[in-house]
Coordinates of N, CA and C in Angstrom, one line a residue:
X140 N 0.8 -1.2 0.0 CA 0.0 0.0 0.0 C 0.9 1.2 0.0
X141 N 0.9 2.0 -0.8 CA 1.6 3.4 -0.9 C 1.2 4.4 -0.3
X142 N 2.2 5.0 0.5 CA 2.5 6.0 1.6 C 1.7 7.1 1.0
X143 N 0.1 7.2 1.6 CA -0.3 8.8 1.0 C -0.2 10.1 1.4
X144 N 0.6 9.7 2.7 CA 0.9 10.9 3.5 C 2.4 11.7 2.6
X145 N 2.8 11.1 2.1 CA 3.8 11.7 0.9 C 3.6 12.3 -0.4
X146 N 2.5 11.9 -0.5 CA 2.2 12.7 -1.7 C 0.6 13.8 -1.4
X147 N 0.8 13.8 0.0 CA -0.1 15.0 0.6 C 0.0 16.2 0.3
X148 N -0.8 17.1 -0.1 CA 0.1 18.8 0.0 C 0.7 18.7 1.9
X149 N 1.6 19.4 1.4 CA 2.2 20.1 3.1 C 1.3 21.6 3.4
X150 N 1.0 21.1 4.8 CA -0.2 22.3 5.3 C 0.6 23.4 5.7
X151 N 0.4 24.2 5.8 CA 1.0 25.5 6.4 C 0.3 26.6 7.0
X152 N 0.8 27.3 7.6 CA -0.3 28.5 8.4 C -1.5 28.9 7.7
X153 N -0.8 29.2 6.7 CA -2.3 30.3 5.4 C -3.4 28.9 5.1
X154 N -2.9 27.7 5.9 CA -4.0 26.7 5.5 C -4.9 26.6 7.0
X155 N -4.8 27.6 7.5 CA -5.4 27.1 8.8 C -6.1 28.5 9.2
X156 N -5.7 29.8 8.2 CA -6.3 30.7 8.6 C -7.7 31.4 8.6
X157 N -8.4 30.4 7.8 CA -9.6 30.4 8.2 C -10.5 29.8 9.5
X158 N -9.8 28.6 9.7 CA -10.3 27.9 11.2 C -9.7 29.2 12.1
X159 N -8.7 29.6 12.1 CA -7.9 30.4 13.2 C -9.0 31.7 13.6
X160 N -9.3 32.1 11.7 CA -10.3 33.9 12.8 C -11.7 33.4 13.1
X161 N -12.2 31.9 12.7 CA -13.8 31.5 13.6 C -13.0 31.3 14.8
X162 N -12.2 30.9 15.1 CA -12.3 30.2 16.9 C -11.6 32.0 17.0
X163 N -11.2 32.5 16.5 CA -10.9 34.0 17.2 C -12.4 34.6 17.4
X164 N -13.1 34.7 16.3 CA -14.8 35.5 16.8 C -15.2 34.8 17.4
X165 N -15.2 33.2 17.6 CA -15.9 32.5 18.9 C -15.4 32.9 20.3
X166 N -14.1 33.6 20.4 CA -13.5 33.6 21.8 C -14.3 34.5 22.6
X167 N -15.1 35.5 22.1 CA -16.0 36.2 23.2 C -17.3 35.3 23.4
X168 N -17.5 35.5 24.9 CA -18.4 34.8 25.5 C -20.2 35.5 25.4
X169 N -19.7 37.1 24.6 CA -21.2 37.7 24.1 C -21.6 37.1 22.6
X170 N -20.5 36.8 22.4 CA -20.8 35.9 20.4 C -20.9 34.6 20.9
X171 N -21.2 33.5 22.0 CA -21.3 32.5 21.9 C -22.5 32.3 22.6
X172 N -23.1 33.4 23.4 CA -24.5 33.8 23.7 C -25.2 33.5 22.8
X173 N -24.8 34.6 21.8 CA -25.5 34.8 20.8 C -25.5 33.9 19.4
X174 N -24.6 33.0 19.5 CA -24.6 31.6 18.2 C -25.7 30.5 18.7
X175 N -25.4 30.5 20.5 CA -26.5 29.6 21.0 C -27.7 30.1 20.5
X176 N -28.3 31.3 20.9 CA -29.5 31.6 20.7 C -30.1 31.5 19.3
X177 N -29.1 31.6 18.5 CA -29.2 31.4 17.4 C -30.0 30.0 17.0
X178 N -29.4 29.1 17.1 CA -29.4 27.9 17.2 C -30.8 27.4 17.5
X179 N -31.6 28.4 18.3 CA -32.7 27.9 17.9 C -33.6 28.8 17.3
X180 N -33.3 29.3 16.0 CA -33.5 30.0 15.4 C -33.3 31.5 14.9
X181 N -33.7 32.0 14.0 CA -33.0 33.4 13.6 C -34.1 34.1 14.5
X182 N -33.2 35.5 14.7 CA -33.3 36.7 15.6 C -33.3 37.8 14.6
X183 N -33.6 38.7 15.3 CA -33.4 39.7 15.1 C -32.6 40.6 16.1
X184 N -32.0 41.7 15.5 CA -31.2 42.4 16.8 C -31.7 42.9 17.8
X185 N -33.1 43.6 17.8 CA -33.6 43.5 19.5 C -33.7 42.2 20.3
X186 N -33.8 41.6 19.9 CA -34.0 40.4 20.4 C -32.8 40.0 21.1
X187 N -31.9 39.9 20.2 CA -30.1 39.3 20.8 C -30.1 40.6 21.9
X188 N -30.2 42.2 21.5 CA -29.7 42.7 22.5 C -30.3 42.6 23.6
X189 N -31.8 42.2 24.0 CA -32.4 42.0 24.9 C -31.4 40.3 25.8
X190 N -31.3 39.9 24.9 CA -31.1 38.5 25.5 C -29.8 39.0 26.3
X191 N -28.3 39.4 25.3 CA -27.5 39.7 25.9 C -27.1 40.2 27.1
X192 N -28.0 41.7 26.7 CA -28.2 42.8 27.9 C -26.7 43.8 27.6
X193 N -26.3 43.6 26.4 CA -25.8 45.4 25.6 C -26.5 46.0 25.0
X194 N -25.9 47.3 24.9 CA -26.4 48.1 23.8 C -26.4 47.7 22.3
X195 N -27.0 48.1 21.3 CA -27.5 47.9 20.1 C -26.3 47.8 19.2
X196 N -25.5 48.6 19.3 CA -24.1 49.1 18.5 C -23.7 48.2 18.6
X197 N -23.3 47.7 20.3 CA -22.1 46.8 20.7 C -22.9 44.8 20.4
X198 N -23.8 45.0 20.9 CA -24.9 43.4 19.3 C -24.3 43.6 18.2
X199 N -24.8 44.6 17.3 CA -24.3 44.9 15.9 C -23.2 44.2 15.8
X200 N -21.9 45.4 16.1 CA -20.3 44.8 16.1 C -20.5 43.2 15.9
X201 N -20.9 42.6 17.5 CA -20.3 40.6 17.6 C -21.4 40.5 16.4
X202 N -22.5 40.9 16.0 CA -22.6 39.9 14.8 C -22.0 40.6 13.8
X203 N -21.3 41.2 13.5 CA -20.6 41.8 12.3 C -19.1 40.9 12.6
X204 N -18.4 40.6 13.3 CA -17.4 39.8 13.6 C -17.6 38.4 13.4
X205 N -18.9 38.1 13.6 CA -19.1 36.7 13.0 C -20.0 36.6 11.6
X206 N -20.5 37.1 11.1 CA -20.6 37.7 10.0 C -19.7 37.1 8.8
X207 N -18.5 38.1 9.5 CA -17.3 38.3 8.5 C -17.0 37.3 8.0
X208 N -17.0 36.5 9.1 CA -16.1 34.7 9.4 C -17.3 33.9 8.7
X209 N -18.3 34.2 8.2 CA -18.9 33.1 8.0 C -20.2 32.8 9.0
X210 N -20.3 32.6 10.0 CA -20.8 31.7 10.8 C -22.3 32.2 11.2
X211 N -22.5 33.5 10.6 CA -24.3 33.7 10.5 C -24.0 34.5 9.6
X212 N -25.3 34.5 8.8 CA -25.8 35.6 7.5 C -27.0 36.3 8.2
X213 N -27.2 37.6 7.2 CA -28.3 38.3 8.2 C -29.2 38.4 6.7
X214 N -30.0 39.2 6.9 CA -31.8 39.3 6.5 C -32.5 40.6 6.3
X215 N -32.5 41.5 5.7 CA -33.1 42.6 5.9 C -34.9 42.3 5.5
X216 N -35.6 43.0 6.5 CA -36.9 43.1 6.3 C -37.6 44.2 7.0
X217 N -37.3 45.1 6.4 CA -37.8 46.7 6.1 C -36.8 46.9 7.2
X218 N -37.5 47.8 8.4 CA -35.8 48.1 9.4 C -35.8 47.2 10.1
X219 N -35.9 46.0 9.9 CA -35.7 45.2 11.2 C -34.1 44.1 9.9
X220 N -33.2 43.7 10.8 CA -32.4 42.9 10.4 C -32.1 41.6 11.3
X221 N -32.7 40.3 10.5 CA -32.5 39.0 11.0 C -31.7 38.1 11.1
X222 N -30.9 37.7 11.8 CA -30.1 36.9 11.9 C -30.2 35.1 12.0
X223 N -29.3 34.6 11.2 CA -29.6 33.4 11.3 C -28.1 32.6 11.2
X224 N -28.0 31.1 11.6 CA -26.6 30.0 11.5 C -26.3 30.0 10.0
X225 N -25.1 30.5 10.1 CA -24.9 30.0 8.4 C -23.9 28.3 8.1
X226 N -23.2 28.4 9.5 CA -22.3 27.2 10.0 C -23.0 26.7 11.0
X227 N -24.3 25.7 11.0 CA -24.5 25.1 12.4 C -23.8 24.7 12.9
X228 N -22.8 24.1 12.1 CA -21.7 22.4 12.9 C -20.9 23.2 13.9
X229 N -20.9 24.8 14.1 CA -19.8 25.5 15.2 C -20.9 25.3 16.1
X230 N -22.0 24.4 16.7 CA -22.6 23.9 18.0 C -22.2 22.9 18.4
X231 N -21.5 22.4 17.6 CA -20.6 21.0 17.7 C -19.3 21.2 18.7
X232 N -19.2 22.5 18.4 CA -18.1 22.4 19.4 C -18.4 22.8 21.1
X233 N -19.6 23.4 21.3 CA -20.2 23.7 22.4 C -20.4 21.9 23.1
X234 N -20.6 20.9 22.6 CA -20.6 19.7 23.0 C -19.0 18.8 23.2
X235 N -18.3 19.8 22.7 CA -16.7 19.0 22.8 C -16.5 19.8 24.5
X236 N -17.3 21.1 24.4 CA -16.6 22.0 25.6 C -17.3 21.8 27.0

């Protein structure tokens, strides 16, 4: 049987820097509030800032940081903006933790 680890690409940092900035926007504990809550279902931002208990701005920002990364998409419907999982499987790791 031939060695396929040899004829593997070799990984390198720039291969990893997408896993690296989700577990960076997962590292605050107001963005993992807010993925839970997610999780069972899309929000809207009063809603998250109610849950949280920040101000509107500072909601905004953590879903604009995960956003970026991937891990929710939002929703415009008229002035209200909805939020929803765009990566469920990052609840997967709330069960490793």
């Amino acid at each position: 049987m031939p060695n396929i680890s040899k004829f593997a690409k070799r990984k390198t940092p720039a291969d990893f820097r997408v896993a690296a900035d989700v577990f960076k926007a997962m590292s605050n504990p107001n963005r993992l509030l807010i993925v839970d809550a997610l999780a069972n279902g899309e929000r809207c931002v009063a809603d998250l800032t109610a849950l949280v208990g920040l101000d509107m701005s500072t909601v905004s920002n953590h879903l604009s940081v995960l956003r970026n990364v991937g891990i929710v998409k939002d929703e415009r419907r008229g002035t209200q903006i909805f939020y929803a999982l765009s990566r469920p499987c990052v609840l997967n790791m709330f069960c490793c933790l």
